[in-house]
Amino acid sequence: MDTAFTEEQDGIRRTVRDVLARRCTPEDVRAAVLAPQGYDTALWHTLAHELGLPGLALPEAYGGAGCGTLELALAAEEAGRALLPSPLLPTAVLAAPLLHALGTRRQRDRLLPALARGELTATLAVPAGTLTSALGLTGTGGGDGDVTGNGTGPAPWTGISGGRHGRGTQEGGFGATGLAATGFGVGGRGADGSGGSWAGGGRAGGIQARPADGGWRLYGEVGQVLCGHTAGLLLVAAHTGGFARSRTVLFLVTADAPGLTRIRQTALDETRPVARLELRDVPAEPLGPPEDDAGPALAAVGPGVAAVLAAEAVGAADGALRRTVAYVGVRRQFGRPIGSFQAVRHRLADVYVRVEAARSAAYYAAWAAGTEAAARAETAAPLSSTLPASPGDGPAVPEGRVNGVDRVNPAEGRANGAGPGEARVDGPLALAQALEALRSAAAETVQLHGGVGFTWEHPAHLAFKRAAGDTLLFGPAHLLRARAAARAGLFAPRTRRASERRDGEAVAV
């Protein structure tokens, strides 16, 4: 990995920072979250039409900039620094990669250019509290099978679903706070992530899909959908196939679809507007073939999503730290600035170390995600390119660069430091570290601002709510780490060498 940013990357970061410094102050943020949309539409127009942020990581063939995960992470870091309320995350980070990976040529040609121009916003709708599971970042996720249970169904108090076909294998568990005996293993429907219980699993909850009148109809309800009340396009994860052929499929639902009700919900972090979606016999279009499970595709974009979220959290933590350092330099007590006291210096130094460590982890995770995507493209065609062409699809669209990284030989990529599947571990770990850094920075911001920092109206609480809200939406950190540990095989059974075994002793320990 080249740790020096290119001139283009520095330019992206500098331009976004300058715009947001002028138009996204704490006062602007408080005014924007009170709007019906939950964000400043004029500022979004500037970011989308003039800066091209929604299409930053999309190929140039679809009107994007042809950059990648790292460039998108740099833009997200600046958005996090300003605590920007916008549809950038659900549109560019969640929806666009899935449309590009799963969509038919007709769907991509019709939707991706509008997303890149900012004329259309989109979001991913999965059951409340299961976003990281759907992306394969925590224990019940889509890419590596469900967390093993006893086959009796979900355990909502732990956020861990039971295996659907038997007990599976148990690998133990761990966490930063002493998580034990959670039973991380290979259960559910297998390693391809099919049937994901996070989507309802055929039981109560989630969205159910059924064929009707030559199309598909959706029925159900989901909550905590990012920008779900304003998105022009919804990517809805729905369960279909019954128990025998259980699978989760992504469906496209337009904002004006009959039977769709969208209600903005009250959120702890107002800078991330969320909504509840109620679907009553809503017509929908499958994203790609309805016979395929969406679990592997969701898990494939998970590391990139985690890296961008980590960069955004780092930006928020860095912004809170800088404001606190400025404050302790002017707040005087006992005839001197409180920033001159050694105890205050030590606390801020600890936060600085955490933020810088999280920043390095986020940058590396973003680079690894982009490199791995390029290696995948070199060895295998995109999912949608293997599908038979639908009538009117037309010629295939050239893809150009993949996630902003020139196509590379997979062996060369590994030689440069990105091993196969490495991003799937780096992304969750970077996100866990960034969430903890943000929590630490926000807590110290409130504490070191003294009495004024405890007032609800002070800007310190914007960072505090972002830290708490992100932990609820994308964490907690110990489950992110536990998932990464399971993927890395840290707690897999170890086989002793013959010289270490005694007569009659079992091989696996």
Coordinates of C-alpha atoms in Angstrom, one line a residue:
M1 CA 0.0 0.0 0.0
D2 CA 1.3 3.5 -0.9
T3 CA 0.6 5.6 2.2
A4 CA 1.0 8.9 0.3
F5 CA -2.3 10.2 -1.3
T6 CA -2.3 11.2 -4.9
E7 CA -2.9 14.8 -6.0
E8 CA -6.4 13.8 -7.0
Q9 CA -7.2 12.3 -3.6
D10 CA -5.9 15.3 -1.8
G11 CA -8.0 17.5 -4.1
I12 CA -11.2 15.5 -3.3
R13 CA -10.6 15.8 0.5
R14 CA -9.7 19.5 0.3
T15 CA -12.7 20.5 -1.9
V16 CA -15.2 18.7 0.2
R17 CA -13.8 20.1 3.4
D18 CA -13.9 23.7 2.1
V19 CA -17.5 23.4 1.0
L20 CA -18.7 21.9 4.2
A21 CA -16.7 24.4 6.3
R22 CA -18.7 27.2 4.7
R23 CA -22.1 25.5 4.5
C24 CA -22.3 22.8 7.2
T25 CA -21.6 24.6 10.5
P26 CA -23.2 23.2 13.7
E27 CA -26.0 25.8 13.3
D28 CA -26.6 24.7 9.7
V29 CA -26.7 21.1 10.8
R30 CA -29.4 21.9 13.5
A31 CA -31.5 23.8 10.9
A32 CA -31.1 21.0 8.3
V33 CA -32.3 18.2 10.5
L34 CA -35.5 20.0 11.2
A35 CA -36.4 20.1 7.5
P36 CA -38.9 17.6 6.2
Q37 CA -36.2 15.8 4.3
G38 CA -33.9 15.7 7.3
Y39 CA -31.0 17.4 5.3
D40 CA -30.2 20.6 3.3
T41 CA -31.4 19.9 -0.2
A42 CA -29.5 22.9 -1.6
L43 CA -26.3 21.6 -0.1
W44 CA -27.0 18.1 -1.4
H45 CA -27.5 19.6 -4.9
T46 CA -24.0 21.2 -4.6
L47 CA -22.4 18.0 -3.4
A48 CA -24.1 15.9 -6.1
H49 CA -24.1 18.1 -9.2
E50 CA -21.0 20.2 -8.7
L51 CA -18.7 17.8 -6.7
G52 CA -20.2 14.5 -8.0
L53 CA -20.0 12.7 -4.7
P54 CA -22.8 10.2 -5.3
G55 CA -21.0 8.9 -8.4
L56 CA -17.5 9.1 -7.0
A57 CA -17.0 5.3 -7.0
L58 CA -19.1 4.4 -10.0
P59 CA -17.5 3.6 -13.4
E60 CA -17.2 6.4 -15.9
A61 CA -19.5 4.4 -18.3
Y62 CA -22.4 5.2 -16.0
G63 CA -21.6 8.8 -15.4
G64 CA -19.4 8.3 -12.4
A65 CA -15.9 9.6 -11.6
G66 CA -14.3 6.1 -11.9
C67 CA -12.7 6.5 -8.5
G68 CA -13.1 3.9 -5.7
T69 CA -13.5 3.0 -2.1
L70 CA -10.6 5.0 -0.9
E71 CA -11.7 8.2 -2.5
L72 CA -15.2 7.7 -1.3
A73 CA -13.8 7.1 2.2
L74 CA -11.9 10.4 2.0
A75 CA -15.1 12.2 1.1
A76 CA -17.0 10.4 3.9
E77 CA -14.3 11.4 6.4
E78 CA -14.9 15.1 5.6
A79 CA -18.7 14.5 5.8
G80 CA -18.2 12.9 9.2
R81 CA -16.1 15.8 10.4
A82 CA -19.0 18.2 9.7
L83 CA -21.6 15.7 10.9
L84 CA -23.3 16.2 7.5
P85 CA -26.9 15.1 7.3
S86 CA -27.3 13.8 3.7
P87 CA -28.4 10.8 1.6
L88 CA -24.7 10.2 0.6
L89 CA -24.3 7.1 2.8
P90 CA -27.5 5.2 1.7
T91 CA -27.1 6.2 -2.0
A92 CA -23.4 6.0 -2.8
V93 CA -22.2 3.5 -0.2
L94 CA -25.1 1.1 0.2
A95 CA -27.4 1.2 -2.9
A96 CA -25.0 2.0 -5.8
P97 CA -22.6 -1.0 -5.3
L98 CA -25.5 -3.4 -5.1
L99 CA -27.1 -2.0 -8.2
H100 CA -23.8 -2.3 -10.0
A101 CA -23.2 -5.8 -8.8
L102 CA -26.6 -7.4 -9.2
G103 CA -28.5 -5.3 -11.7
T104 CA -29.1 -6.4 -15.2
R105 CA -27.7 -4.2 -18.0
R106 CA -31.0 -2.5 -18.5
Q107 CA -31.3 -1.8 -14.7
R108 CA -27.8 -0.4 -14.6
D109 CA -28.2 1.8 -17.6
R110 CA -31.5 3.1 -16.3
L111 CA -30.6 3.8 -12.7
L112 CA -26.8 4.3 -12.2
P113 CA -26.5 7.5 -14.3
A114 CA -29.3 9.1 -12.3
L115 CA -27.6 8.1 -9.0
A116 CA -24.3 9.4 -10.2
R117 CA -25.8 12.8 -11.1
G118 CA -27.7 13.0 -7.8
E119 CA -31.0 13.2 -9.5
L120 CA -32.1 10.0 -7.8
T121 CA -31.4 8.9 -4.2
A122 CA -31.6 5.3 -3.0
T123 CA -31.4 3.3 0.1
L124 CA -31.2 -0.3 1.3
A125 CA -34.1 -1.6 3.4
V126 CA -33.5 -4.5 5.7
P127 CA -35.2 -5.3 9.0
A128 CA -34.3 -2.9 11.9
G129 CA -31.1 -3.8 13.6
T130 CA -29.8 -6.2 11.0
L131 CA -27.9 -4.0 8.6
T132 CA -24.4 -5.2 9.7
S133 CA -25.7 -8.8 9.8
A134 CA -27.0 -8.5 6.2
L135 CA -23.6 -7.2 5.1
G136 CA -21.8 -10.0 6.8
L137 CA -20.1 -7.7 9.3
T138 CA -21.5 -9.2 12.5
G139 CA -22.5 -12.7 13.6
T140 CA -25.7 -13.4 11.7
G141 CA -24.4 -12.0 8.4
G142 CA -25.0 -13.0 4.9
G143 CA -21.7 -14.1 3.5
D144 CA -20.5 -16.9 5.8
G145 CA -23.7 -18.5 7.0
D146 CA -25.7 -17.7 10.1
V147 CA -24.4 -17.8 13.6
T148 CA -25.0 -21.2 15.1
G149 CA -27.7 -21.8 17.5
N150 CA -29.8 -24.7 18.6
G151 CA -32.1 -24.7 15.6
T152 CA -35.0 -23.1 17.5
G153 CA -35.0 -19.6 15.8
P154 CA -33.7 -16.2 16.7
A155 CA -32.3 -15.1 20.0
P156 CA -33.3 -11.4 19.9
W157 CA -31.7 -10.5 23.2
T158 CA -28.3 -11.3 21.8
G159 CA -29.0 -10.4 18.2
I160 CA -27.9 -13.9 17.1
S161 CA -30.2 -16.2 15.1
G162 CA -30.3 -19.9 15.6
G163 CA -29.1 -22.2 12.9
R164 CA -31.9 -23.3 10.6
H165 CA -30.9 -26.9 10.0
G166 CA -29.4 -28.3 13.2
R167 CA -26.9 -27.1 15.7
G168 CA -23.9 -26.5 13.4
T169 CA -20.4 -26.2 14.9
Q170 CA -19.4 -24.0 17.8
E171 CA -16.2 -22.1 17.9
G172 CA -16.7 -20.2 21.1
G173 CA -16.8 -16.4 21.3
F174 CA -15.1 -13.4 22.6
G175 CA -15.4 -9.7 22.8
A176 CA -13.9 -6.5 24.2
T177 CA -16.4 -6.6 27.0
G178 CA -16.1 -10.3 27.7
L179 CA -18.7 -11.8 25.3
A180 CA -18.6 -15.5 25.9
A181 CA -20.3 -18.7 24.7
T182 CA -22.1 -17.0 21.8
G183 CA -21.6 -20.0 19.6
F184 CA -20.1 -18.5 16.5
G185 CA -20.1 -21.2 13.9
V186 CA -21.2 -22.4 10.5
G187 CA -24.9 -22.9 10.7
G188 CA -28.0 -21.6 8.9
R189 CA -28.0 -22.4 5.2
G190 CA -24.3 -22.7 4.6
A191 CA -21.3 -20.7 3.6
D192 CA -23.0 -18.9 0.7
G193 CA -25.2 -17.0 3.0
S194 CA -28.4 -18.1 1.5
G195 CA -31.7 -17.9 3.3
G196 CA -30.4 -15.2 5.6
S197 CA -32.4 -15.2 8.9
W198 CA -31.7 -11.5 9.2
A199 CA -34.3 -10.9 6.5
G200 CA -37.1 -12.7 8.3
G201 CA -36.2 -16.3 7.4
G202 CA -39.8 -17.2 6.5
R203 CA -40.9 -16.5 10.1
A204 CA -42.7 -13.4 11.4
G205 CA -41.0 -10.2 10.7
G206 CA -39.2 -8.6 7.7
I207 CA -40.6 -8.5 4.2
Q208 CA -42.2 -11.4 2.3
A209 CA -42.3 -11.6 -1.5
R210 CA -44.6 -13.6 -3.6
P211 CA -45.1 -13.9 -7.4
A212 CA -48.4 -12.4 -8.7
D213 CA -49.8 -11.4 -12.1
G214 CA -46.5 -12.0 -13.9
G215 CA -44.6 -9.9 -11.3
W216 CA -43.8 -9.7 -7.7
R217 CA -45.6 -8.3 -4.7
L218 CA -44.1 -7.4 -1.3
Y219 CA -45.8 -7.4 2.1
G220 CA -44.4 -6.5 5.5
E221 CA -42.7 -3.7 7.5
V222 CA -39.2 -2.6 8.2
G223 CA -37.8 0.2 10.4
Q224 CA -34.7 2.3 10.8
V225 CA -34.2 2.6 7.0
L226 CA -31.6 5.3 6.4
C227 CA -33.3 8.2 4.5
G228 CA -36.2 5.8 3.8
H229 CA -38.7 8.6 3.8
T230 CA -37.1 10.6 1.0
A231 CA -35.3 8.0 -1.2
G232 CA -36.6 7.9 -4.7
L233 CA -35.6 4.2 -5.0
L234 CA -35.7 1.5 -2.4
L235 CA -33.7 -1.7 -2.5
V236 CA -35.8 -4.0 -0.3
A237 CA -34.5 -7.3 1.0
A238 CA -37.4 -9.7 1.0
H239 CA -37.8 -13.4 1.9
T240 CA -39.2 -15.7 -0.7
G241 CA -39.3 -19.4 -1.6
G242 CA -40.9 -20.7 1.6
F243 CA -38.9 -23.0 3.9
A244 CA -37.9 -25.5 1.3
R245 CA -36.3 -23.0 -1.2
S246 CA -35.7 -20.2 1.3
R247 CA -33.7 -17.3 -0.1
T248 CA -33.4 -13.5 0.3
V249 CA -33.8 -11.4 -2.8
L250 CA -33.4 -7.7 -3.3
F251 CA -36.3 -5.9 -5.0
L252 CA -36.5 -2.4 -6.5
V253 CA -39.4 -0.4 -5.2
T254 CA -40.1 3.2 -6.4
A255 CA -41.2 5.9 -4.1
D256 CA -44.6 6.3 -5.7
A257 CA -45.4 2.5 -5.6
P258 CA -49.0 1.8 -4.6
G259 CA -49.4 0.3 -1.2
L260 CA -46.1 1.9 0.1
T261 CA -46.3 4.0 3.3
R262 CA -43.2 5.8 4.6
I263 CA -43.0 7.4 8.0
R264 CA -40.1 9.3 9.4
Q265 CA -39.0 8.0 12.8
T266 CA -37.6 9.8 15.7
A267 CA -33.9 9.0 15.9
L268 CA -31.3 9.5 18.6
D269 CA -29.0 10.9 16.0
E270 CA -31.0 13.4 14.0
T271 CA -28.2 13.8 11.5
R272 CA -29.0 10.2 10.3
P273 CA -32.7 10.4 9.4
V274 CA -34.5 7.1 9.4
A275 CA -37.9 5.9 8.4
R276 CA -40.3 3.0 8.8
L277 CA -41.6 1.4 5.6
E278 CA -45.0 -0.3 5.5
L279 CA -45.6 -2.4 2.3
R280 CA -49.0 -3.8 1.6
D281 CA -49.1 -5.7 -1.7
V282 CA -46.5 -3.4 -3.2
P283 CA -45.4 -4.2 -6.8
A284 CA -41.7 -4.7 -7.1
E285 CA -39.0 -5.5 -9.6
P286 CA -36.3 -8.1 -8.7
L287 CA -32.7 -6.8 -8.8
G288 CA -31.2 -9.4 -11.0
P289 CA -32.7 -12.9 -11.3
P290 CA -35.2 -13.8 -8.4
E291 CA -33.8 -17.3 -8.3
D292 CA -30.5 -16.1 -6.8
D293 CA -29.9 -15.4 -3.1
A294 CA -28.7 -11.8 -2.4
G295 CA -26.6 -12.9 0.6
P296 CA -23.2 -13.3 -1.2
A297 CA -23.6 -9.9 -3.0
L298 CA -24.4 -8.2 0.2
A299 CA -21.4 -9.8 1.9
A300 CA -19.2 -8.8 -1.0
V301 CA -19.9 -5.1 -0.6
G302 CA -19.8 -5.3 3.2
P303 CA -16.0 -4.6 3.7
G304 CA -16.3 -1.5 1.5
V305 CA -19.3 -0.2 3.4
A306 CA -17.5 -0.9 6.7
A307 CA -14.4 1.0 5.5
V308 CA -16.4 4.0 4.5
L309 CA -18.3 4.0 7.7
A310 CA -15.0 3.8 9.6
A311 CA -13.6 6.8 7.8
E312 CA -16.8 8.8 8.5
A313 CA -16.6 7.9 12.2
V314 CA -12.9 9.0 12.2
G315 CA -13.8 12.3 10.7
A316 CA -16.5 12.9 13.3
A317 CA -14.0 11.9 16.1
D318 CA -11.3 14.2 14.7
G319 CA -13.8 17.1 14.4
A320 CA -14.8 16.7 18.0
L321 CA -11.2 16.5 19.1
R322 CA -10.2 19.6 17.3
R323 CA -13.1 21.6 18.7
T324 CA -12.2 20.4 22.2
V325 CA -8.5 21.3 21.8
A326 CA -9.5 24.8 20.6
Y327 CA -11.9 25.2 23.6
V328 CA -9.4 24.2 26.3
G329 CA -7.0 26.7 24.9
V330 CA -9.3 29.6 25.6
R331 CA -11.2 28.4 28.7
R332 CA -9.4 29.8 31.7
Q333 CA -9.5 28.5 35.3
F334 CA -7.2 29.5 38.2
G335 CA -5.8 32.2 36.0
R336 CA -4.6 29.9 33.2
P337 CA -6.1 28.0 30.2
I338 CA -7.3 24.6 31.3
G339 CA -5.4 23.1 28.4
S340 CA -2.2 23.8 30.2
F341 CA -3.1 21.3 33.0
Q342 CA -1.3 18.0 32.6
A343 CA -4.4 16.0 33.4
V344 CA -6.3 17.6 30.5
R345 CA -3.3 17.2 28.2
H346 CA -3.1 13.5 28.9
R347 CA -6.8 12.9 28.3
L348 CA -6.6 14.7 24.9
A349 CA -3.4 12.8 24.0
D350 CA -5.2 9.5 24.6
V351 CA -8.0 10.5 22.3
Y352 CA -5.6 11.7 19.7
V353 CA -3.8 8.3 19.7
R354 CA -7.1 6.5 19.3
V355 CA -8.2 8.7 16.5
E356 CA -5.0 8.4 14.5
A357 CA -4.9 4.6 15.0
A358 CA -8.5 4.4 13.7
R359 CA -7.7 6.6 10.8
S360 CA -4.8 4.4 9.7
A361 CA -7.1 1.3 10.0
A362 CA -9.9 3.0 8.0
Y363 CA -7.5 4.0 5.2
Y364 CA -6.0 0.5 5.0
A365 CA -9.4 -1.1 5.0
A366 CA -10.6 1.2 2.2
W367 CA -7.5 0.4 0.1
A368 CA -7.9 -3.3 0.8
A369 CA -11.5 -3.3 -0.2
G370 CA -10.8 -1.6 -3.5
T371 CA -7.9 -3.8 -4.3
E372 CA -9.9 -7.0 -3.5
A373 CA -12.7 -5.8 -5.7
A374 CA -10.3 -5.3 -8.6
A375 CA -8.8 -8.8 -8.1
R376 CA -12.3 -10.2 -8.1
A377 CA -13.1 -8.5 -11.4
E378 CA -9.9 -9.8 -12.9
T379 CA -10.7 -13.4 -12.0
A380 CA -14.5 -13.5 -12.4
A381 CA -17.1 -11.5 -14.3
P382 CA -19.6 -9.3 -12.5
L383 CA -22.7 -11.2 -11.3
S384 CA -25.0 -9.5 -13.8
S385 CA -22.8 -10.1 -16.8
T386 CA -23.3 -13.9 -16.5
L387 CA -27.1 -13.5 -16.8
P388 CA -28.9 -14.0 -20.1
A389 CA -29.7 -10.6 -21.7
S390 CA -33.3 -9.5 -21.3
P391 CA -35.1 -8.1 -24.3
G392 CA -33.9 -4.6 -25.0
D393 CA -30.9 -4.8 -22.8
G394 CA -28.6 -3.8 -25.7
P395 CA -24.9 -4.2 -25.8
A396 CA -22.9 -4.6 -22.7
V397 CA -21.5 -1.5 -21.1
P398 CA -17.7 -1.4 -20.6
E399 CA -16.8 -1.3 -17.0
G400 CA -13.4 0.5 -17.1
R401 CA -11.8 0.7 -13.7
V402 CA -13.3 -1.3 -10.8
N403 CA -13.8 0.7 -7.6
G404 CA -11.2 3.1 -8.7
V405 CA -8.4 0.6 -8.8
D406 CA -6.8 -0.5 -12.1
R407 CA -7.3 -4.1 -12.9
V408 CA -4.4 -6.0 -11.3
N409 CA -3.2 -9.6 -11.2
P410 CA -4.5 -11.2 -8.0
A411 CA -1.1 -12.6 -7.2
E412 CA 0.4 -9.1 -7.6
G413 CA -2.2 -7.7 -5.3
R414 CA -1.3 -10.3 -2.6
A415 CA 2.3 -9.5 -3.1
N416 CA 1.5 -5.9 -2.4
G417 CA 0.0 -6.8 0.9
A418 CA -3.7 -7.5 0.2
G419 CA -4.3 -11.2 0.7
P420 CA -7.4 -13.0 -0.6
G421 CA -10.4 -12.1 1.6
E422 CA -8.3 -9.7 3.7
A423 CA -10.7 -6.9 3.3
R424 CA -13.5 -9.0 4.8
V425 CA -11.5 -8.9 8.1
D426 CA -10.0 -5.4 7.8
G427 CA -13.4 -3.7 7.2
P428 CA -15.1 -4.8 10.4
L429 CA -12.0 -4.3 12.5
A430 CA -11.5 -0.8 11.2
L431 CA -15.2 0.0 11.9
A432 CA -14.9 -1.3 15.4
Q433 CA -11.8 0.8 16.1
A434 CA -13.4 3.9 14.6
L435 CA -16.6 3.5 16.6
E436 CA -14.6 3.3 19.8
A437 CA -12.5 6.3 18.9
L438 CA -15.6 8.3 18.2
R439 CA -17.2 7.3 21.5
S440 CA -14.1 8.3 23.4
A441 CA -13.7 11.6 21.6
A442 CA -17.4 12.5 22.1
A443 CA -17.3 11.6 25.8
E444 CA -14.2 13.8 26.3
T445 CA -15.7 16.6 24.3
V446 CA -18.7 16.7 26.7
Q447 CA -16.5 16.4 29.8
L448 CA -13.9 18.9 28.9
H449 CA -16.4 21.5 27.9
G450 CA -17.6 21.5 31.5
G451 CA -21.1 22.7 32.5
V452 CA -21.8 24.1 29.0
G453 CA -21.0 20.8 27.4
F454 CA -23.8 19.1 29.3
T455 CA -26.5 21.4 27.9
W456 CA -28.5 19.6 25.2
E457 CA -28.2 22.6 22.8
H458 CA -24.4 22.6 22.8
P459 CA -22.7 21.4 19.5
A460 CA -20.9 18.8 21.7
H461 CA -24.1 16.8 21.7
L462 CA -24.2 16.4 18.0
A463 CA -21.0 14.4 18.2
F464 CA -22.2 12.5 21.3
K465 CA -25.5 11.5 19.5
R466 CA -23.6 10.5 16.4
A467 CA -21.3 8.2 18.5
A468 CA -24.3 6.6 20.3
G469 CA -26.4 6.3 17.1
D470 CA -23.6 4.8 15.1
T471 CA -23.0 2.2 17.8
L472 CA -26.6 1.2 17.7
L473 CA -26.8 1.1 13.9
F474 CA -23.4 -0.3 12.9
G475 CA -22.0 -1.9 16.1
P476 CA -21.4 -2.9 18.7
A477 CA -17.6 -3.1 18.4
H478 CA -17.2 -6.4 20.2
L479 CA -19.5 -8.2 17.7
L480 CA -17.6 -6.7 14.7
R481 CA -14.4 -8.0 16.2
A482 CA -15.9 -11.4 17.0
R483 CA -17.0 -11.8 13.4
A484 CA -13.6 -10.8 12.1
A485 CA -12.0 -13.3 14.5
A486 CA -14.2 -16.1 13.3
R487 CA -13.4 -15.3 9.7
A488 CA -9.7 -15.3 10.5
G489 CA -10.0 -18.6 12.2
L490 CA -8.5 -17.4 15.5
F491 CA -10.6 -19.8 17.5
A492 CA -10.6 -22.7 15.0
P493 CA -9.7 -26.1 16.4
R494 CA -5.9 -26.6 16.4
T495 CA -4.3 -29.9 15.3
R496 CA -1.2 -30.9 17.3
R497 CA 1.8 -32.3 15.6
A498 CA 2.4 -36.0 16.0
S499 CA 5.3 -35.3 18.4
E500 CA 2.9 -33.4 20.7
R501 CA 0.3 -36.1 21.0
R502 CA 0.2 -38.8 23.5
D503 CA -1.0 -42.3 22.8
G504 CA -4.8 -42.5 22.4
E505 CA -5.2 -38.7 22.4
A506 CA -7.6 -37.1 19.9
V507 CA -6.1 -35.3 17.0
A508 CA -8.1 -32.1 17.2
V509 CA -8.0 -30.0 20.4

